[in-house]
Structures are given as C-alpha cells and as structure tokens.
Short mmCIF file of C-alpha atoms in Angstrom, two decimals:
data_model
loop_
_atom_site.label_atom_id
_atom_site.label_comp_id
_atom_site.label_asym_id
_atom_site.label_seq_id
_atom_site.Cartn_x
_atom_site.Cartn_y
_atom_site.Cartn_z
CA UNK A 1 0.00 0.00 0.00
CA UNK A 2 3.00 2.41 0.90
CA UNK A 3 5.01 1.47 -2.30
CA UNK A 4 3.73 3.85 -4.75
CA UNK A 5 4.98 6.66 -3.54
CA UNK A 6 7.57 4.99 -1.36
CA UNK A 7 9.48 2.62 -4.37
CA UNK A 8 12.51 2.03 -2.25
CA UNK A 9 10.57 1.11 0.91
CA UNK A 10 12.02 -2.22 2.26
CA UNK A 11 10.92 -4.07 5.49
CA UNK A 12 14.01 -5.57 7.72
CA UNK A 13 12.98 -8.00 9.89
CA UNK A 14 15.42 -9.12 12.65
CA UNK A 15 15.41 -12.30 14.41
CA UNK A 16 14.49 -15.98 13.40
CA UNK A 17 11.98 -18.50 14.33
CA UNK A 18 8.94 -20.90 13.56
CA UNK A 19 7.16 -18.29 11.44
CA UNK A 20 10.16 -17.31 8.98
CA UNK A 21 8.70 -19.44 6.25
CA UNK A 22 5.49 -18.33 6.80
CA UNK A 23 6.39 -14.82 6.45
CA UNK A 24 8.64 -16.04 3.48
CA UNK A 25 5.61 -17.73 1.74
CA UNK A 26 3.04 -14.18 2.35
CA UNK A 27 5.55 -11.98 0.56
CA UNK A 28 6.34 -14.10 -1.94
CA UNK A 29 2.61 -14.31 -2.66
CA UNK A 30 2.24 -10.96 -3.49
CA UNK A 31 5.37 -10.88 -5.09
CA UNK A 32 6.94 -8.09 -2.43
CA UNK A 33 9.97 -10.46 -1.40
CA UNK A 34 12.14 -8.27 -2.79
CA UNK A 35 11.01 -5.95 0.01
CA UNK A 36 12.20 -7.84 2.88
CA UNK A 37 15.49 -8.15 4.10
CA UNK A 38 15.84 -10.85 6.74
CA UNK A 39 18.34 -10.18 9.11
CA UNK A 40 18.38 -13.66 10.90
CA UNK A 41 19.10 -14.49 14.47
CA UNK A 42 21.37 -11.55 16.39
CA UNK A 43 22.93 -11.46 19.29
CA UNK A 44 21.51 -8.54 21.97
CA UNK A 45 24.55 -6.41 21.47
CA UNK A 46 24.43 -6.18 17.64
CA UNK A 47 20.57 -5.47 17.98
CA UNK A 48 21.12 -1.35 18.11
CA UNK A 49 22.87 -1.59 15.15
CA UNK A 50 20.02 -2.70 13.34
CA UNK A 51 17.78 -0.85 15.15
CA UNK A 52 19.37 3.04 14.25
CA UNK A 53 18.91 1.82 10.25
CA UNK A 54 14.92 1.57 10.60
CA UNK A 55 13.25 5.01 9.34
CA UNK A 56 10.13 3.68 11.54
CA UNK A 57 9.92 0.94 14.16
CA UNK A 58 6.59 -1.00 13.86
CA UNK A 59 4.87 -2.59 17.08
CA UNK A 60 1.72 -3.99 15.12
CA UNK A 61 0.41 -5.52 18.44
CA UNK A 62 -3.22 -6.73 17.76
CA UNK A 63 -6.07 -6.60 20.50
CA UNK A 64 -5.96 -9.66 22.41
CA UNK A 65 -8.76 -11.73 23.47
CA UNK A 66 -7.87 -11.28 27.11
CA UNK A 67 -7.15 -8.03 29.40
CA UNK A 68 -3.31 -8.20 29.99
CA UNK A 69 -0.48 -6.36 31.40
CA UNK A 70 3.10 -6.87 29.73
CA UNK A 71 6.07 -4.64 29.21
CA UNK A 72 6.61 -4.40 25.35
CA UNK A 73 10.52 -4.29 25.54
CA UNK A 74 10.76 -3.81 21.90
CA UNK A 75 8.92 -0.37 22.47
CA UNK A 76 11.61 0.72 24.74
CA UNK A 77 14.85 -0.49 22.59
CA UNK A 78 13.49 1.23 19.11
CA UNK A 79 13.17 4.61 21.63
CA UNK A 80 16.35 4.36 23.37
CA UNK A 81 17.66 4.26 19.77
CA UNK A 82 15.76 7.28 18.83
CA UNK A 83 13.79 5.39 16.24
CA UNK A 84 9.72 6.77 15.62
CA UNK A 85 7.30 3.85 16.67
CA UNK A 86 4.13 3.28 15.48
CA UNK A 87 2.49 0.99 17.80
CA UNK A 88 -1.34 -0.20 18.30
CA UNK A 89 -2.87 1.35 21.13
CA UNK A 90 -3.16 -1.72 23.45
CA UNK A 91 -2.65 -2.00 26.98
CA UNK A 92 0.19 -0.07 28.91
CA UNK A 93 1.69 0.86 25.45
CA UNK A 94 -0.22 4.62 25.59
CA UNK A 95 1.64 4.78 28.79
CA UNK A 96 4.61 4.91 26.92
CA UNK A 97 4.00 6.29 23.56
CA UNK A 98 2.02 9.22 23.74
CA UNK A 99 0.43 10.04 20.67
CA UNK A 100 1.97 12.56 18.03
CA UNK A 101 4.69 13.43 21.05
CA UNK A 102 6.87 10.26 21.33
CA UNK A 103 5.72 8.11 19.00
CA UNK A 104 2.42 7.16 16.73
CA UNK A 105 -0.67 4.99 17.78
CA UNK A 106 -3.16 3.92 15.70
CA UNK A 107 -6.19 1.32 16.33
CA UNK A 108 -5.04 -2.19 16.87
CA UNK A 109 -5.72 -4.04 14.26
CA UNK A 110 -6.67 -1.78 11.76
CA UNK A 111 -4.49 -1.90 8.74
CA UNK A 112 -5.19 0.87 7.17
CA UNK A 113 -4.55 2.72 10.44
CA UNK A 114 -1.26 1.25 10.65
CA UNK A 115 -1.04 2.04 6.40
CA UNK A 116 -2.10 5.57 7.23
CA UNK A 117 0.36 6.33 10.11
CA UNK A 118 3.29 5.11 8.51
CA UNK A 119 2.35 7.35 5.37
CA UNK A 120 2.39 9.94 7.70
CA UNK A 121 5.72 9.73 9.26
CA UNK A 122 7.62 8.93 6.28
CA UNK A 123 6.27 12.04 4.44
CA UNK A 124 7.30 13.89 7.21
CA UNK A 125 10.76 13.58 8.38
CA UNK A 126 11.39 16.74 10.78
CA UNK A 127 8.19 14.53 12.82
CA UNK A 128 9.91 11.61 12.80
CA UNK A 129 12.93 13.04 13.65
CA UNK A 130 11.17 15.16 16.85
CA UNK A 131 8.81 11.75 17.96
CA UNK A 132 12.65 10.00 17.61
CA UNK A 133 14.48 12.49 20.03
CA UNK A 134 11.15 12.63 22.46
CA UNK A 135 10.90 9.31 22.96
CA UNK A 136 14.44 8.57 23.46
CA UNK A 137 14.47 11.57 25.96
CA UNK A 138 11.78 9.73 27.62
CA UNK A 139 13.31 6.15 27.79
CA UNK A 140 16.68 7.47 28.77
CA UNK A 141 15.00 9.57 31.48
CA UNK A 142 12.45 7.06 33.21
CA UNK A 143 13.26 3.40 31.67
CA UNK A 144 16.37 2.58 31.98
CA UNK A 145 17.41 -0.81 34.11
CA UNK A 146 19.86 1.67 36.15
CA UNK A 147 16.65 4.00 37.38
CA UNK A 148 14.58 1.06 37.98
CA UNK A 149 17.61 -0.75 40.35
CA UNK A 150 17.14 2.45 42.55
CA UNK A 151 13.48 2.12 41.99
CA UNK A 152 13.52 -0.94 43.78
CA UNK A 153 16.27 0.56 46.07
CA UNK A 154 14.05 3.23 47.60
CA UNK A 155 10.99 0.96 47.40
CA UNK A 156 12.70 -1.69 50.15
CA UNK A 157 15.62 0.48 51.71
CA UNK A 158 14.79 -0.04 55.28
CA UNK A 159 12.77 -3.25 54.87
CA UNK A 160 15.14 -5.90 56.51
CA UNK A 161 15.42 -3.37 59.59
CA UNK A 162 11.62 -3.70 60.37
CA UNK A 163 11.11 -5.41 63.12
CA UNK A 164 7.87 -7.13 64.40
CA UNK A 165 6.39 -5.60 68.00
#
C-alpha cells in the first residue's frame, strides 16, 4: 500500500523463528519479497545496530482476546535508539508512547490505520525526527534498568530493619 509513492521502501525484519517461512511464503505471494530483508538471528549487542537503520519501528500488536499487562521491551529499545514507533494502542503501550509526542498509535488491528500512520511519518521527516528524540528523551530519562535498580532501592531500603512488635 506504501510502495507507490515509497518505491525504495524495504521491510528488515530481525530475528528468526517458527514463522520465517510463513512470512517467506506471504511476501512471496504478493510478489513483495524483494522488500524484505531478513536479518536472521542476532545477538543482543548487535541489535542497536540494526535498530538506528529503521526510518520507523513498527509494534503492530493486535487486540488480544484477554485483558493483559506486559512490558513491550521492543517499544523501549526502538526509543532508546531514537527510532519513531508506530504501535497499536493496546494496553500499557499509551503509557509509553504518547500520541503525536513520542511516537504514533493507531487502532489495533486496523491496517489501514497502521497504512495511514506510517504514510504519515515517512512524508514527514522533521516529525519523525522530533517523535525519535522525544521518545528517546523519555526512555533514557524514566526506563532505563539503572533508574529502575534504585526504583527498587528506595521501594525496600529499610525493609530488613523492620522489626515485628
């Protein structure tokens, strides 16, 4: 849908699993292969590298069947990298990616929502560049596993000197 006016547009997907051939088979299908570059298993240090190339990072989470709480790491490595994300709007996620100030949402599910933000962002590059920069400013700030340690610090400092009357 994005190809038109994007002809160079390519997809890198990073990591390997069960569903490579699956994903292999769906672009081959509609003859977009040539669109994917698949990066294969990394190891967590080289995953920044391949992070800083994306113009976008894409969380496409769906809406699940089931009210859940989870921490979408990938959400906070594409930040800390200073990468735009365009994520659904599921769960804690809007906790983290405000809307058109560090990063995109759009409805879960929705592909055309997902179509129309990425449109957006890569017409636009001074946005992507400014939701980039805020949401790194924001991981580095309040996510990192450094702040949390003294999170938990404060949270318990003092607890093993409690004693029971």
């Amino acid at each position: 849908a994005l190809e038109p006016e994007h002809p160079s547009l390519k997809l890198l997907i990073v990591g390997d699993g069960p569903l490579r051939s699956v994903i292999t088979t769906a672009f081959q299908e509609r003859n977009q292969l040539q669109r994917v570059i698949f990066a294969g298993s990394q190891t967590h240090e080289e995953i920044p590298k391949f992070i800083r190339q994306f113009d976008l990072a894409l969380a496409p989470y769906s809406t699940p069947e089931h009210a859940f709480y989870f921490s979408p790491l990938k959400l906070f490595e594409y930040m800390a990298c200073a990468v735009p994300v365009v994520a659904g709007n599921i769960g804690q996620i809007n906790e983290l990616v405000k809307h058109g100030e560090t990063g995109w949402l759009y409805p879960p599910g929705e592909l055309s929502g997902l179509t129309d933000a990425c449109r957006t962002l890569l017409e636009v590059p001074a946005l992507r560049a400014r939701l980039g920069n805020a949401g790194a400013e924001v991981v580095h700030a309040s996510y990192t596993w450094d702040r949390n340690v003294r999170v938990l610090e404060q949270t318990f400092a003092g607890f093993g000197t409690q004693r029971e009357a």
